Coordinates of C-alpha atoms and ligand atoms in Angstrom, one line a residue:
M1 CA 66.4 109.6 100.6
W2 CA 70.0 108.6 101.3
K3 CA 69.3 105.6 103.4
S4 CA 69.5 102.8 100.9
K5 CA 66.8 100.4 100.1
K6 CA 68.8 97.6 101.8
G7 CA 69.1 99.7 105.0
M8 CA 72.8 100.3 104.4
E9 CA 74.8 102.8 106.4
T10 CA 74.3 106.6 106.3
K11 CA 76.1 108.7 103.7
K12 CA 78.6 109.7 106.4
D13 CA 79.3 106.2 107.5
F14 CA 79.8 105.2 103.9
F15 CA 82.2 108.1 103.2
L16 CA 84.3 107.3 106.3
E17 CA 84.6 103.7 105.0
C18 CA 85.8 105.0 101.7
Y19 CA 88.2 107.4 103.5
Q20 CA 89.9 104.5 105.2
L21 CA 91.1 103.4 101.8
G22 CA 93.2 106.6 101.6
I23 CA 91.2 108.3 98.8
I24 CA 91.9 111.8 100.2
K25 CA 95.1 113.0 101.8
F26 CA 95.5 116.3 103.6
G27 CA 98.8 118.2 103.8
R28 CA 100.6 120.2 101.2
F29 CA 100.5 119.1 97.6
T30 CA 101.7 120.7 94.4
L31 CA 99.1 120.1 91.7
K32 CA 99.9 119.6 88.0
S33 CA 99.1 123.3 87.4
G34 CA 101.8 124.2 90.0
I35 CA 99.2 125.5 92.5
E36 CA 99.6 124.3 96.1
S37 CA 96.6 122.4 97.4
P38 CA 95.8 121.5 101.0
F39 CA 94.4 118.1 99.9
Y40 CA 94.9 115.5 97.3
V41 CA 92.2 113.2 95.9
D42 CA 92.6 109.8 94.2
L43 CA 89.5 107.6 94.1
R44 CA 91.2 104.7 92.3
P45 CA 91.6 102.7 95.6
L46 CA 87.8 102.4 95.7
A47 CA 87.9 99.8 92.9
S48 CA 90.1 97.6 95.0
D49 CA 87.4 97.0 97.7
P50 CA 84.6 95.0 96.0
K51 CA 82.1 95.7 98.8
I52 CA 82.7 99.4 98.7
L53 CA 82.6 99.5 94.9
K54 CA 79.3 97.7 94.9
H55 CA 77.8 100.1 97.5
L56 CA 79.2 103.0 95.6
A57 CA 77.5 101.8 92.4
N58 CA 74.2 101.5 94.3
Y59 CA 74.5 104.9 95.9
L60 CA 75.2 106.6 92.6
L61 CA 72.3 104.7 90.9
D62 CA 70.0 105.7 93.7
M63 CA 70.5 109.4 92.8
L64 CA 69.6 109.0 89.2
P65 CA 66.4 109.0 87.0
L66 CA 67.5 105.6 85.5
D67 CA 64.7 105.4 83.0
N68 CA 66.3 108.2 81.0
F69 CA 69.4 106.1 80.1
D70 CA 70.1 103.4 77.5
L71 CA 73.8 103.2 78.1
I72 CA 76.4 103.9 80.7
C73 CA 80.0 105.0 80.1
G74 CA 82.9 105.7 82.5
V75 CA 85.5 108.4 81.8
P76 CA 88.9 106.6 81.6
Y77 CA 90.5 105.4 83.8
A78 CA 89.4 105.9 87.3
A79 CA 85.6 105.8 86.5
L80 CA 85.8 102.6 84.4
P81 CA 85.4 100.2 87.3
M82 CA 82.7 102.4 88.8
A83 CA 80.7 102.4 85.5
T84 CA 81.2 98.6 85.2
A85 CA 79.8 98.1 88.7
M86 CA 76.9 100.4 88.0
S87 CA 76.1 98.4 84.8
L88 CA 76.1 95.2 86.7
E89 CA 73.8 96.5 89.4
S90 CA 71.4 98.2 87.0
Y91 CA 71.6 96.1 83.8
L92 CA 72.4 99.3 81.9
P93 CA 74.6 98.3 79.0
L94 CA 78.2 99.5 79.3
I95 CA 80.2 101.2 76.5
I96 CA 83.8 102.0 76.8
K97 CA 85.4 105.2 75.6
R98 CA 89.1 104.9 74.6
K99 CA 91.6 107.5 75.6
E100 CA 93.0 107.6 72.1
A101 CA 91.5 106.0 69.0
K102 CA 93.1 102.8 67.9
A103 CA 95.9 103.3 65.4
Y104 CA 94.9 100.3 63.4
G105 CA 91.8 98.3 62.5
T106 CA 88.5 100.1 63.2
K107 CA 90.0 103.3 64.7
K108 CA 87.0 103.3 66.9
L109 CA 86.9 105.7 69.9
I110 CA 83.8 104.0 71.5
E111 CA 83.8 100.2 72.1
G112 CA 80.8 98.1 72.7
L113 CA 77.3 97.8 71.3
Y114 CA 75.2 101.0 70.9
Q115 CA 72.9 102.7 68.4
K116 CA 72.7 106.2 67.3
G117 CA 70.2 108.3 69.2
Q118 CA 70.7 106.4 72.5
N119 CA 71.2 108.4 75.7
C120 CA 74.3 107.6 77.7
L121 CA 74.9 108.3 81.4
L122 CA 78.5 109.5 81.9
V123 CA 80.3 108.5 85.1
E124 CA 83.3 110.5 86.4
D125 CA 85.2 110.0 89.6
V126 CA 86.2 113.6 90.4
I127 CA 85.2 116.9 88.8
T128 CA 87.3 120.0 89.2
S129 CA 87.1 122.6 86.5
G130 CA 85.0 120.4 84.2
K131 CA 87.2 121.1 81.2
S132 CA 88.3 117.5 80.7
L133 CA 84.6 116.4 80.7
L134 CA 83.9 119.1 78.1
E135 CA 86.5 117.5 75.9
T136 CA 85.2 113.9 76.4
I137 CA 81.5 114.6 75.9
P138 CA 81.8 115.6 72.2
E139 CA 83.8 112.5 71.5
I140 CA 80.8 110.5 72.6
E141 CA 78.2 112.8 70.9
N142 CA 80.1 112.5 67.6
E143 CA 79.1 108.9 67.5
G144 CA 75.5 109.9 67.5
I145 CA 75.0 109.1 71.2
T146 CA 73.4 111.8 73.4
V147 CA 74.7 112.8 76.8
S148 CA 72.3 114.5 79.2
D149 CA 73.5 113.5 82.6
I150 CA 76.8 113.1 84.3
V151 CA 77.2 111.4 87.7
V152 CA 80.3 112.3 89.7
V153 CA 81.6 110.8 92.9
L154 CA 83.4 113.9 94.3
D155 CA 83.0 117.5 93.3
R156 CA 86.2 119.4 94.1
E157 CA 84.1 122.6 93.8
K158 CA 86.3 124.4 91.3
G159 CA 83.5 125.5 89.0
G160 CA 83.1 122.2 87.0
R161 CA 79.5 121.7 87.9
Q162 CA 78.5 125.3 86.9
L163 CA 80.4 125.0 83.6
L164 CA 78.7 121.8 82.6
E165 CA 75.3 123.0 83.8
S166 CA 75.8 126.2 81.7
K167 CA 76.2 123.9 78.7
G168 CA 72.9 122.2 79.4
Y169 CA 74.1 119.0 81.2
R170 CA 72.7 117.8 84.4
V171 CA 75.3 117.0 87.0
H172 CA 74.7 114.7 90.0
T173 CA 77.3 114.6 92.7
L174 CA 77.6 112.1 95.5
F175 CA 80.0 114.1 97.7
T176 CA 81.4 117.7 97.6
I177 CA 84.7 118.5 99.1
S178 CA 83.1 120.9 101.6
E179 CA 80.7 118.2 102.8
V180 CA 83.6 115.7 103.0
C181 CA 85.6 118.2 105.2
Q182 CA 82.7 118.7 107.4
M183 CA 82.2 115.0 108.0
L184 CA 86.0 114.6 108.7
Q185 CA 86.0 117.5 111.1
E186 CA 83.0 116.2 113.0
D187 CA 84.8 112.9 113.2
G188 CA 88.0 114.6 114.6
K189 CA 90.0 113.7 111.5
L190 CA 90.7 117.3 110.5
T191 CA 91.7 120.2 112.7
D192 CA 90.0 123.6 112.5
D193 CA 93.2 125.0 110.9
E194 CA 93.1 122.5 108.2
V195 CA 89.5 123.1 107.5
E196 CA 90.2 126.9 107.3
R197 CA 93.0 126.3 104.8
I198 CA 90.8 124.1 102.7
Q199 CA 88.0 126.7 102.7
D200 CA 90.6 129.3 101.7
F201 CA 91.7 127.1 98.9
L202 CA 88.1 126.5 97.7
A203 CA 87.5 130.3 97.8
G204 CA 90.3 130.7 95.3
N205 CA 92.8 132.3 97.7
V206 CA 96.5 131.4 97.7
V207 CA 96.8 129.1 100.7
K208 CA 99.3 130.0 103.4
F209 CA 101.0 126.9 104.7
E210 CA 102.8 127.0 108.0
E211 CA 106.5 126.8 107.4
K212 CA 108.1 124.8 110.1
K213 CA 111.2 126.8 110.8
R214 CA 114.4 125.3 112.2
P215 CA 116.0 126.8 115.3
S216 CA 119.1 129.0 114.7
Y217 CA 122.5 128.1 116.1
E218 CA 122.1 130.9 118.6
K219 CA 118.8 129.4 119.7
K220 CA 120.4 126.0 120.1
L221 CA 123.2 127.6 122.2
E222 CA 120.5 128.7 124.7
N223 CA 120.1 125.1 125.9
E224 CA 121.6 125.1 129.3
T225 CA 122.4 121.4 129.4
L226 CA 124.4 121.5 126.1
H227 CA 127.6 119.4 126.1
S228 CA 130.7 121.7 126.2
N229 CA 131.9 120.4 122.8
A230 CA 128.5 121.0 121.2
K231 CA 128.7 124.5 122.6
K232 CA 132.2 125.0 121.1
L233 CA 131.0 123.7 117.7
L234 CA 128.0 126.1 117.6
E235 CA 130.1 129.0 118.7
I236 CA 132.7 128.3 115.9
A237 CA 129.8 128.0 113.4
I238 CA 128.5 131.5 114.3
E239 CA 132.0 133.0 114.4
K240 CA 133.1 131.6 111.1
K241 CA 129.7 131.6 109.4
S242 CA 130.3 128.0 108.5
N243 CA 128.5 124.7 109.1
L244 CA 131.0 122.7 107.1
I245 CA 132.8 119.6 108.3
A246 CA 135.4 118.4 105.9
S247 CA 136.0 114.7 105.8
A248 CA 139.7 114.0 105.5
D249 CA 139.6 110.5 104.0
V250 CA 143.2 110.7 103.0
I251 CA 145.8 108.0 103.7
T252 CA 149.0 109.7 104.7
T253 CA 150.0 112.1 107.4
K254 CA 151.3 114.6 104.9
E255 CA 148.0 114.7 103.0
L256 CA 146.1 115.0 106.2
H257 CA 148.1 118.0 107.4
E258 CA 148.1 119.7 104.0
L259 CA 144.3 119.3 103.7
A260 CA 143.8 120.6 107.3
E261 CA 145.9 123.7 106.5
K262 CA 144.0 124.4 103.3
V263 CA 140.5 123.9 104.5
G264 CA 141.0 125.0 108.1
P265 CA 139.8 128.6 107.7
N266 CA 136.5 127.4 106.2
I267 CA 135.4 124.6 108.5
V268 CA 134.0 124.0 111.9
A269 CA 135.5 120.5 112.3
L270 CA 137.8 118.1 110.4
K271 CA 136.5 114.6 110.4
T272 CA 139.1 111.8 110.3
H273 CA 139.2 108.1 109.8
I274 CA 142.5 107.9 111.6
D275 CA 142.9 104.1 111.0
I276 CA 143.4 104.7 107.3
I277 CA 146.5 106.7 107.8
T278 CA 149.2 104.3 106.6
D279 CA 152.2 106.1 108.3
F280 CA 150.3 106.9 111.5
D281 CA 152.4 107.9 114.4
Y282 CA 150.9 109.6 117.4
D283 CA 153.6 112.2 117.7
T284 CA 154.0 113.1 114.1
T285 CA 150.4 112.7 113.0
I286 CA 148.3 113.8 115.9
I287 CA 150.4 116.5 117.7
P288 CA 150.8 118.7 114.6
L289 CA 147.1 118.1 113.7
I290 CA 146.0 119.5 117.1
D291 CA 148.2 122.6 116.4
I292 CA 146.6 123.1 113.0
A293 CA 143.1 122.8 114.6
K294 CA 144.0 125.4 117.2
K295 CA 145.5 127.7 114.7
H296 CA 142.4 127.7 112.4
N297 CA 139.9 127.2 115.2
F298 CA 138.2 124.0 114.3
L299 CA 137.3 120.8 116.2
L300 CA 138.6 117.3 115.5
M301 CA 136.0 114.6 114.9
E302 CA 137.1 111.0 114.7
D303 CA 134.6 109.0 112.7
R304 CA 135.4 105.7 114.5
K305 CA 131.8 104.5 114.4
F306 CA 132.3 102.4 117.6
A307 CA 130.0 99.4 117.5
D308 CA 130.8 97.0 120.3
I309 CA 130.1 96.4 124.0
G310 CA 130.9 99.2 126.4
S311 CA 134.0 97.6 127.8
T312 CA 135.6 97.0 124.4
Q313 CA 134.6 100.5 123.2
E314 CA 136.3 101.9 126.3
L315 CA 139.6 100.2 125.3
Q316 CA 139.3 101.2 121.6
Y317 CA 138.6 104.8 122.7
S318 CA 141.6 105.2 125.0
Y319 CA 144.2 102.7 124.1
G320 CA 146.1 101.2 121.1
V321 CA 148.1 103.5 118.9
Y322 CA 145.4 106.0 118.2
K323 CA 144.5 107.1 121.8
I324 CA 141.4 108.8 120.4
S325 CA 140.3 110.0 123.9
N326 CA 143.4 112.3 124.0
W327 CA 142.5 114.4 121.0
A328 CA 139.1 113.9 119.5
D329 CA 136.6 116.6 120.5
L330 CA 133.9 114.6 118.8
I331 CA 133.5 110.9 118.0
T332 CA 130.9 108.9 116.1
S333 CA 129.4 105.8 117.5
Q334 CA 126.8 103.3 116.5
V335 CA 124.1 102.9 119.2
I336 CA 123.6 99.2 118.4
G337 CA 125.3 98.3 121.7
G338 CA 122.6 100.1 123.6
Y339 CA 122.6 102.9 126.2
P340 CA 125.4 101.8 128.5
S341 CA 127.8 101.2 125.6
L342 CA 128.0 105.0 125.2
D343 CA 129.0 105.6 128.9
F344 CA 132.7 105.6 128.4
F345 CA 133.4 108.4 125.9
H346 CA 134.3 110.8 128.7
N347 CA 136.3 113.4 126.8
S348 CA 134.4 113.7 123.6
G349 CA 130.9 114.7 122.4
V350 CA 129.3 111.6 120.9
I351 CA 127.6 111.8 117.6
A352 CA 125.3 108.8 117.2
I353 CA 124.9 107.1 113.9
L354 CA 121.1 107.1 113.5
G355 CA 120.7 106.6 109.8
M356 CA 123.2 106.1 107.0
S357 CA 123.6 107.6 103.6
S358 CA 124.4 104.4 101.7
E359 CA 122.0 102.6 99.4
G360 CA 120.3 99.6 101.1
T361 CA 121.2 100.7 104.6
L362 CA 119.5 98.7 107.3
T363 CA 118.8 101.9 109.3
D364 CA 115.1 101.9 108.5
N365 CA 112.3 103.9 110.3
H366 CA 112.1 101.5 113.2
Y367 CA 115.8 101.4 113.7
R368 CA 116.1 105.2 113.6
E369 CA 113.2 105.7 116.1
E370 CA 114.9 103.3 118.6
A371 CA 118.3 104.9 118.0
I372 CA 117.0 108.4 118.6
K373 CA 115.6 107.2 121.9
V374 CA 119.0 106.1 123.0
A375 CA 120.6 109.3 121.7
L376 CA 118.1 111.6 123.4
A377 CA 118.5 109.8 126.7
H378 CA 122.3 109.8 126.8
P379 CA 124.1 112.9 128.2
N380 CA 127.2 112.2 126.2
V381 CA 125.4 112.3 122.9
I382 CA 125.3 115.8 121.3
G383 CA 123.7 114.8 118.0
G384 CA 123.3 112.2 115.3
V385 CA 124.4 111.4 111.8
A386 CA 121.2 111.0 109.7
Q387 CA 119.5 111.5 106.4
N388 CA 116.2 112.4 108.1
E389 CA 115.0 115.1 110.4
I390 CA 115.7 114.3 114.0
P391 CA 114.5 116.0 117.2
E392 CA 115.7 119.6 117.6
E393 CA 117.5 118.9 120.9
L394 CA 120.1 116.9 118.9
L395 CA 122.5 118.4 116.4
L396 CA 122.1 116.9 113.0
F397 CA 125.2 116.0 111.0
T398 CA 124.5 115.0 107.4
P399 CA 127.1 113.3 105.2
G400 CA 126.4 112.3 101.6
V401 CA 126.6 116.0 100.5
N402 CA 128.0 116.9 97.1
L403 CA 127.3 119.7 94.7
E404 CA 128.4 117.9 91.6
T405 CA 127.2 114.3 91.7
K406 CA 124.4 112.0 93.0
G407 CA 126.5 109.0 93.8
D408 CA 129.9 107.3 93.8
G409 CA 129.0 104.0 92.2
K410 CA 129.8 102.3 95.5
G411 CA 126.5 102.9 97.3
Q412 CA 127.1 106.4 98.5
Q413 CA 124.1 108.7 97.8
Y414 CA 124.4 112.5 97.7
N415 CA 122.2 115.4 98.3
T416 CA 122.9 119.1 97.9
P417 CA 123.4 121.5 100.9
E418 CA 120.2 123.3 99.9
Y419 CA 118.2 120.0 100.1
V420 CA 119.5 118.9 103.5
F421 CA 119.1 122.3 105.2
R422 CA 115.6 122.8 103.8
N423 CA 114.2 119.3 104.1
L424 CA 116.1 117.8 107.0
H425 CA 116.9 120.9 109.0
T426 CA 120.5 119.7 109.1
D427 CA 122.9 121.6 111.4
F428 CA 126.3 120.5 109.9
I429 CA 127.2 119.1 106.5
I430 CA 130.0 116.6 106.1
V431 CA 131.8 116.7 102.7
G432 CA 134.6 114.4 101.8
R433 CA 135.4 113.9 98.1
G434 CA 133.7 117.1 97.1
I435 CA 136.6 118.8 98.8
Y436 CA 139.7 116.6 99.1
K437 CA 139.3 115.2 95.6
A438 CA 138.7 118.7 94.1
E439 CA 141.5 120.3 92.0
N440 CA 141.6 123.1 94.5
P441 CA 140.4 121.9 97.9
E442 CA 140.8 125.3 99.5
Q443 CA 138.5 126.9 96.9
A444 CA 136.1 123.9 97.1
S445 CA 135.9 124.2 100.9
L446 CA 135.0 127.9 100.5
N447 CA 132.3 127.0 98.0
Y448 CA 130.8 124.4 100.3
K449 CA 131.1 126.8 103.2
I450 CA 129.2 129.5 101.3
A451 CA 126.6 127.0 99.9
G452 CA 126.1 125.5 103.4
W453 CA 125.7 128.9 105.1
N454 CA 123.3 130.3 102.5
A455 CA 121.2 127.1 102.7
Y456 CA 121.2 127.4 106.5
E457 CA 120.1 131.0 106.4
A458 CA 117.4 130.3 103.9
S459 CA 116.0 127.5 106.1
L460 CA 115.6 129.9 109.1
Ligands
LIG501 O1 125.9 107.6 106.7 C1 127.1 108.0 106.6 C2 127.8 108.2 107.7 C3 129.1 108.8 107.6 S1 129.9 109.3 108.9 N1 127.6 108.2 105.4 C4 128.9 108.7 105.2 O2 129.3 108.9 104.1 N2 129.6 108.9 106.3 C5 131.0 109.4 106.2 O3 131.1 110.6 105.5 C6 131.9 108.5 105.3 O4 132.5 107.5 106.1 C7 132.9 109.4 104.7 O5 134.0 109.6 105.5 C8 132.1 110.7 104.6 C9 131.5 111.0 103.2 O6 132.5 111.2 102.3 P1 132.1 111.6 100.8 O7 133.5 111.5 100.1 O8 131.2 110.6 100.2 O9 131.6 113.0 100.8

């Protein structure tokens, strides 16, 4: 019955061809109704492949008692090209149903040539509850056209067919979602778990999705090969119940020290851009800063973002006025110089820049994947700065965090602590202007500390 007249492929082969166009996606989707569904259907791509559309039209026509119909009509919009293709293959005249009546002119709802009393085949792409079809059919019937049969490409099996049949309509469906799942399972495209979830959904149960949980700081501490400064950072986080790194992007020594004193009790690390301190002097800028860090138990992280060949980075790290290697527990480095460029940061834990928060950044998927490979392979690297989830073995540091605003008008893009912990499984948030520009930086750091910790706990 299914094998077409022209000896075309089997139903399964045809479906798999359609599936290649991305018409069904499996995962976790929130439907318009707010219900979570394990699959999402959109048949519109079928119209973009002429060969498939033509075959589809023939398969649909093959199922139908064609002599019964005088007209054919697709429910807008997804079924319009399907109905058109069926009309071309069968010579059944097409009529078009508008979504809304025209506001001017004829105010017609149905376009095309038809006569009262003619019987129209209705074409629909997907049927779910059947309620929208029950609204469409009277609009056609009001024009004096009869509707006896509806042909549907995919039945999502949510009672639509039964509802329409109870009102006296005949419903012809090409595929049902259960059948589709079976074909995909046989073909190794769906796991048993996924199929079970779909069956659960179809049975009307609330589907339980596996929540991928992030490891706790305690769990991360169990890693025996952890860099000593990563260990310190995690221990401070647990002790202070904080995952907050304040970014001290201030330009004088006085401001730097004052900010460090104010936010010190609430942070795990203070991040500096030491080269923006206009009155920098090693003895008066750095030595007191080290004392403040000791007093309030936080680490110093110099956001130098090294980006050169290893030999130059070695000089930049240890020499010049800043002598970063003397005092920075953590430093940031690009990985663009490749694996050996990271060999020389002996005293500090390296945080690799894997992805940036700024608009238009060049750190696309491919870059990030390659950067992660370098980071994972290098014993000096304790983690990465990124706006995406990264492998659990690395600590994830996420800047671009702000509770008040979405951007700074200079390309920076912000998320909330809740977003980054839930969606990226961040370990540490980096907050700059949200704290140092606040009227009361001490209070702001406490707010971010609490928001960050609550978001971390909620993501466990
Ligand atoms: O991708 C990045 C990487 C970093 S380290 N985006 C960033 O914003 N940063 C740094 O984080 C940036 O240099 C600045 O010091 C801080 C963010 O500051 P805020 O004022 O925008 O919170």
